[in-house]
mmCIF file of C-alpha atoms in Angstrom:
data_model
loop_
_atom_site.group_PDB
_atom_site.id
_atom_site.type_symbol
_atom_site.label_atom_id
_atom_site.label_comp_id
_atom_site.label_asym_id
_atom_site.label_seq_id
_atom_site.Cartn_x
_atom_site.Cartn_y
_atom_site.Cartn_z
ATOM 1 C CA MET A 13 159.193 100.238 51.640
ATOM 2 C CA PRO A 14 157.662 96.990 50.631
ATOM 3 C CA GLN A 15 154.170 96.284 51.961
ATOM 4 C CA LEU A 16 155.288 93.082 53.740
ATOM 5 C CA LEU A 17 157.782 95.054 55.845
ATOM 6 C CA LEU A 18 155.123 97.631 56.787
ATOM 7 C CA ASP A 19 152.699 94.856 57.760
ATOM 8 C CA ASN A 20 155.384 93.207 59.915
ATOM 9 C CA LEU A 21 156.175 96.529 61.640
ATOM 10 C CA ASP A 22 152.478 97.058 62.373
ATOM 11 C CA THR A 23 152.228 93.549 63.776
ATOM 12 C CA LEU A 24 155.373 94.023 65.852
ATOM 13 C CA ALA A 25 154.078 97.352 67.184
ATOM 14 C CA ALA A 26 150.768 95.735 68.129
ATOM 15 C CA VAL A 27 152.532 92.866 69.916
ATOM 16 C CA VAL A 28 154.872 95.244 71.773
ATOM 17 C CA THR A 29 151.909 97.412 72.799
ATOM 18 C CA ALA A 30 149.990 94.363 74.034
ATOM 19 C CA VAL A 31 152.988 93.093 76.021
ATOM 20 C CA LEU A 32 153.629 96.501 77.588
ATOM 21 C CA THR A 33 149.952 96.809 78.480
ATOM 22 C CA ALA A 34 149.972 93.357 80.071
ATOM 23 C CA VAL A 35 153.114 94.188 82.067
ATOM 24 C CA ALA A 36 151.598 97.480 83.240
ATOM 25 C CA LEU A 37 148.354 95.760 84.247
ATOM 26 C CA PHE A 38 150.251 93.068 86.150
ATOM 27 C CA ALA A 39 152.371 95.682 87.946
ATOM 28 C CA SER A 40 149.247 97.637 88.886
ATOM 29 C CA TRP A 41 147.468 94.517 90.127
ATOM 30 C CA ARG A 42 150.513 93.454 92.141
ATOM 31 C CA SER A 43 150.795 96.900 93.729
ATOM 32 C CA TRP A 44 147.071 96.913 94.567
ATOM 33 C CA ARG A 45 147.280 93.388 96.017
ATOM 34 C CA LYS A 46 150.275 94.296 98.169
ATOM 35 C CA ALA A 47 148.426 97.352 99.504
ATOM 36 C CA GLU A 48 145.334 95.234 100.258
ATOM 37 C CA LEU A 49 147.405 92.604 102.073
ATOM 38 C CA ARG A 50 149.052 95.309 104.161
ATOM 39 C CA ARG A 51 145.665 96.812 104.922
ATOM 40 C CA ASP A 52 144.325 93.428 106.061
ATOM 41 C CA GLU A 53 147.396 92.831 108.225
ATOM 42 C CA VAL A 54 147.145 96.298 109.779
ATOM 43 C CA GLN A 55 143.433 95.683 110.405
ATOM 44 C CA ARG A 56 144.161 92.430 112.277
ATOM 45 C CA TRP A 57 146.907 94.135 114.287
ATOM 46 C CA ALA A 58 144.581 97.051 115.072
ATOM 47 C CA ASP A 59 141.808 94.678 116.190
ATOM 48 C CA GLU A 60 144.167 92.900 118.593
ATOM 49 C CA SER A 61 145.541 96.222 119.818
ATOM 50 C CA ILE A 62 142.067 97.595 120.517
ATOM 51 C CA ALA A 63 141.207 94.444 122.469
ATOM 52 C CA ALA A 64 144.359 94.823 124.577
ATOM 53 C CA LEU A 65 143.886 98.559 125.155
ATOM 54 C CA GLN A 66 140.238 98.145 126.074
ATOM 55 C CA SER A 67 141.150 95.304 128.447
ATOM 56 C CA VAL A 68 143.718 97.490 130.200
ATOM 57 C CA TRP A 69 141.051 100.171 130.605
ATOM 58 C CA LEU A 70 138.437 97.698 131.869
ATOM 59 C CA ILE A 71 140.823 96.491 134.558
ATOM 60 C CA THR A 72 142.215 99.878 135.569
ATOM 61 C CA GLY A 73 139.538 102.434 134.818
ATOM 62 C CA SER A 74 136.114 100.859 134.711
ATOM 63 C CA THR A 75 134.066 101.174 137.872
ATOM 64 C CA ARG A 76 131.780 98.382 136.671
ATOM 65 C CA MET A 77 134.465 95.731 136.181
ATOM 66 C CA LYS A 78 134.886 93.685 139.325
ATOM 67 C CA LEU A 79 137.619 91.067 139.160
ATOM 68 C CA THR A 80 139.104 89.113 141.999
ATOM 69 C CA PRO A 81 142.725 90.006 142.751
ATOM 70 C CA ASP A 82 143.809 86.702 141.188
ATOM 71 C CA GLU A 83 141.776 87.304 138.001
ATOM 72 C CA GLU A 84 143.149 90.825 137.772
ATOM 73 C CA ARG A 85 146.741 89.615 138.196
ATOM 74 C CA VAL A 86 146.383 86.888 135.550
ATOM 75 C CA ARG A 87 144.784 89.252 133.054
ATOM 76 C CA LEU A 88 147.362 91.993 133.664
ATOM 77 C CA VAL A 89 150.260 89.579 133.209
ATOM 78 C CA GLN A 90 148.797 88.499 129.872
ATOM 79 C CA LEU A 91 148.234 92.129 128.870
ATOM 80 C CA ILE A 92 151.831 92.989 129.714
ATOM 81 C CA PHE A 93 152.943 90.326 127.225
ATOM 82 C CA ASP A 94 150.277 91.213 124.648
ATOM 83 C CA THR A 95 150.980 94.950 124.607
ATOM 84 C CA SER A 96 154.724 94.383 124.338
ATOM 85 C CA VAL A 97 154.262 92.034 121.380
ATOM 86 C CA LEU A 98 151.774 94.394 119.721
ATOM 87 C CA VAL A 99 154.274 97.268 119.925
ATOM 88 C CA GLU A 100 156.906 95.166 118.193
ATOM 89 C CA ARG A 101 154.470 93.940 115.532
ATOM 90 C CA GLY A 102 153.335 97.531 115.004
ATOM 91 C CA ARG A 103 156.901 98.504 114.153
ATOM 92 C CA LEU A 104 156.454 96.518 110.933
ATOM 93 C CA PHE A 105 153.730 98.936 109.820
ATOM 94 C CA PHE A 106 154.778 102.189 111.480
ATOM 95 C CA ARG A 107 158.420 103.196 111.371
ATOM 96 C CA ASN A 108 160.084 105.556 113.798
ATOM 97 C CA ALA A 109 160.418 109.162 112.665
ATOM 98 C CA ARG A 110 164.000 110.074 111.884
ATOM 99 C CA SER A 111 165.817 112.013 114.552
ATOM 100 C CA GLY A 112 169.111 111.821 116.375
ATOM 101 C CA HIS A 113 167.448 109.747 119.093
ATOM 102 C CA GLY A 114 168.809 106.215 119.502
ATOM 103 C CA SER A 115 171.496 106.503 116.838
ATOM 104 C CA GLY A 116 173.377 103.541 118.326
ATOM 105 C CA LYS A 117 170.341 101.246 118.208
ATOM 106 C CA GLN A 118 169.191 98.810 115.544
ATOM 107 C CA ARG A 119 167.570 100.579 112.561
ATOM 108 C CA ALA A 120 163.985 99.732 113.608
ATOM 109 C CA TYR A 121 164.540 101.443 116.969
ATOM 110 C CA ARG A 122 166.282 104.638 115.823
ATOM 111 C CA GLY A 123 164.388 107.887 115.955
ATOM 112 C CA LYS A 124 161.122 108.714 117.668
ATOM 113 C CA ARG A 125 158.410 106.095 117.921
ATOM 114 C CA PRO A 126 155.169 106.997 116.109
ATOM 115 C CA GLU A 127 152.270 108.236 118.234
ATOM 116 C CA ILE A 128 150.125 105.226 117.350
ATOM 117 C CA LEU A 129 152.683 102.910 118.992
ATOM 118 C CA ASP A 130 153.083 105.255 121.960
ATOM 119 C CA GLN A 131 149.522 104.387 122.970
ATOM 120 C CA LEU A 132 150.404 100.693 123.237
ATOM 121 C CA VAL A 133 153.617 101.490 125.111
ATOM 122 C CA LEU A 134 151.626 103.562 127.609
ATOM 123 C CA ALA A 135 149.095 100.751 128.041
ATOM 124 C CA HIS A 136 151.972 98.352 128.656
ATOM 125 C CA GLN A 137 153.437 100.687 131.271
ATOM 126 C CA ILE A 138 150.017 101.100 132.925
ATOM 127 C CA ALA A 139 149.596 97.319 133.165
ATOM 128 C CA CYS A 140 153.089 97.027 134.667
ATOM 129 C CA ALA A 141 152.549 99.839 137.196
ATOM 130 C CA TRP A 142 149.017 98.886 138.293
ATOM 131 C CA PRO A 143 149.715 96.110 140.844
ATOM 132 C CA GLU A 144 152.039 98.232 143.006
ATOM 133 C CA ALA A 145 150.355 101.607 142.502
ATOM 134 C CA PRO A 146 148.739 103.394 145.462
ATOM 135 C CA PRO A 147 145.014 104.273 145.141
ATOM 136 C CA GLU A 148 145.581 107.882 144.036
ATOM 137 C CA THR A 149 147.961 106.733 141.279
ATOM 138 C CA ARG A 150 145.550 103.978 140.251
ATOM 139 C CA ALA A 151 142.839 106.574 139.657
ATOM 140 C CA LYS A 152 145.188 108.458 137.312
ATOM 141 C CA LEU A 153 146.246 105.241 135.583
ATOM 142 C CA GLY A 154 142.607 104.418 134.865
ATOM 143 C CA ILE A 155 142.005 107.850 133.342
ATOM 144 C CA LEU A 156 145.142 107.490 131.257
ATOM 145 C CA ALA A 157 144.141 103.981 130.108
ATOM 146 C CA ASP A 158 140.869 105.384 128.776
ATOM 147 C CA ALA A 159 142.681 108.242 127.033
ATOM 148 C CA VAL A 160 145.237 106.005 125.292
ATOM 149 C CA ALA A 161 142.542 103.586 124.100
ATOM 150 C CA ARG A 162 140.531 106.444 122.609
ATOM 151 C CA ARG A 163 143.594 108.074 121.039
ATOM 152 C CA PHE A 164 144.638 104.759 119.489
ATOM 153 C CA VAL A 165 141.201 104.220 117.934
ATOM 154 C CA THR A 166 141.288 107.762 116.545
ATOM 155 C CA LEU A 167 144.732 107.235 115.021
ATOM 156 C CA VAL A 168 143.977 103.789 113.610
ATOM 157 C CA GLN A 169 140.679 105.003 112.177
ATOM 158 C CA ALA A 170 142.605 107.678 110.284
ATOM 159 C CA GLU A 171 144.995 104.989 109.037
ATOM 160 C CA ILE A 172 142.565 102.287 107.908
ATOM 161 C CA GLY A 173 139.028 103.424 108.651
ATOM 162 C CA ARG A 174 136.527 104.023 105.915
ATOM 163 C CA VAL A 175 135.553 107.585 105.162
ATOM 164 C CA ARG A 176 131.934 106.606 104.484
ATOM 165 C CA THR A 177 129.802 103.679 105.473
ATOM 166 C CA ALA A 178 128.325 101.397 102.841
ATOM 167 C CA SER A 179 124.758 101.646 104.139
ATOM 168 C CA PRO A 180 122.682 104.742 104.816
ATOM 169 C CA ASP A 181 121.358 102.993 107.935
ATOM 170 C CA THR A 182 124.790 102.892 109.552
ATOM 171 C CA ARG A 183 125.405 106.523 108.584
ATOM 172 C CA ARG A 184 122.516 107.784 110.686
ATOM 173 C CA ARG A 185 123.442 109.584 113.855
ATOM 174 C CA GLY A 186 122.720 107.715 117.081
ATOM 175 C CA ASP A 187 120.773 109.269 119.926
ATOM 176 C CA GLY A 188 123.617 108.914 122.424
ATOM 177 C CA ILE A 189 121.381 107.305 125.013
ATOM 178 C CA ASP A 190 122.744 104.740 127.446
ATOM 179 C CA LEU A 191 121.294 101.863 129.450
ATOM 180 C CA ASP A 192 119.831 104.077 132.180
ATOM 181 C CA GLY A 193 118.087 106.195 129.561
ATOM 182 C CA ARG A 194 116.617 103.137 127.861
ATOM 183 C CA LEU A 195 115.380 101.779 131.186
ATOM 184 C CA ARG A 196 113.683 105.139 131.932
ATOM 185 C CA GLU A 197 111.969 104.942 128.517
ATOM 186 C CA ILE A 198 110.578 101.513 129.443
ATOM 187 C CA ASP A 199 109.365 102.815 132.833
ATOM 188 C CA ALA A 200 107.668 105.793 131.161
ATOM 189 C CA GLY A 201 106.059 103.741 128.394
#
């Protein structure tokens, strides 16, 4: 083979290799970027969900939260809307598990809803049931509101939470003390 042809084949091979490398790098970057965008969107959704779940608990389960009946009603009405919307937005990130359930429904509603969305559905149902619930049922609703908020945080932490903290200071174990304990420390000191 003439030398010119060999040089051209080497050049062509180098160009093809460079193009394939560039395409692979672009595809990798695009995949990474898509995953990061999804993570950011899930984080925003999770933040709003935690706010709604914690609000339901503060209204129904906290002994320290004292709202007037009108304030409670206004907040619960808003939470009924918020939790419903958050469930639907969550369906974009968490698909139903396949099963025979709901086979006649739209695709997004077929199968069994994921546990992470169940927590928001329960919070929605608690907010709906609260105004008409008798005192003994309200006590149970408050306990349930706390449980669903905690379960949601556990599930969402597994989904998007970091395994390790960036700083050794935030990795240190807390002492678990509360306000009353801190006030006793001041009295003793």
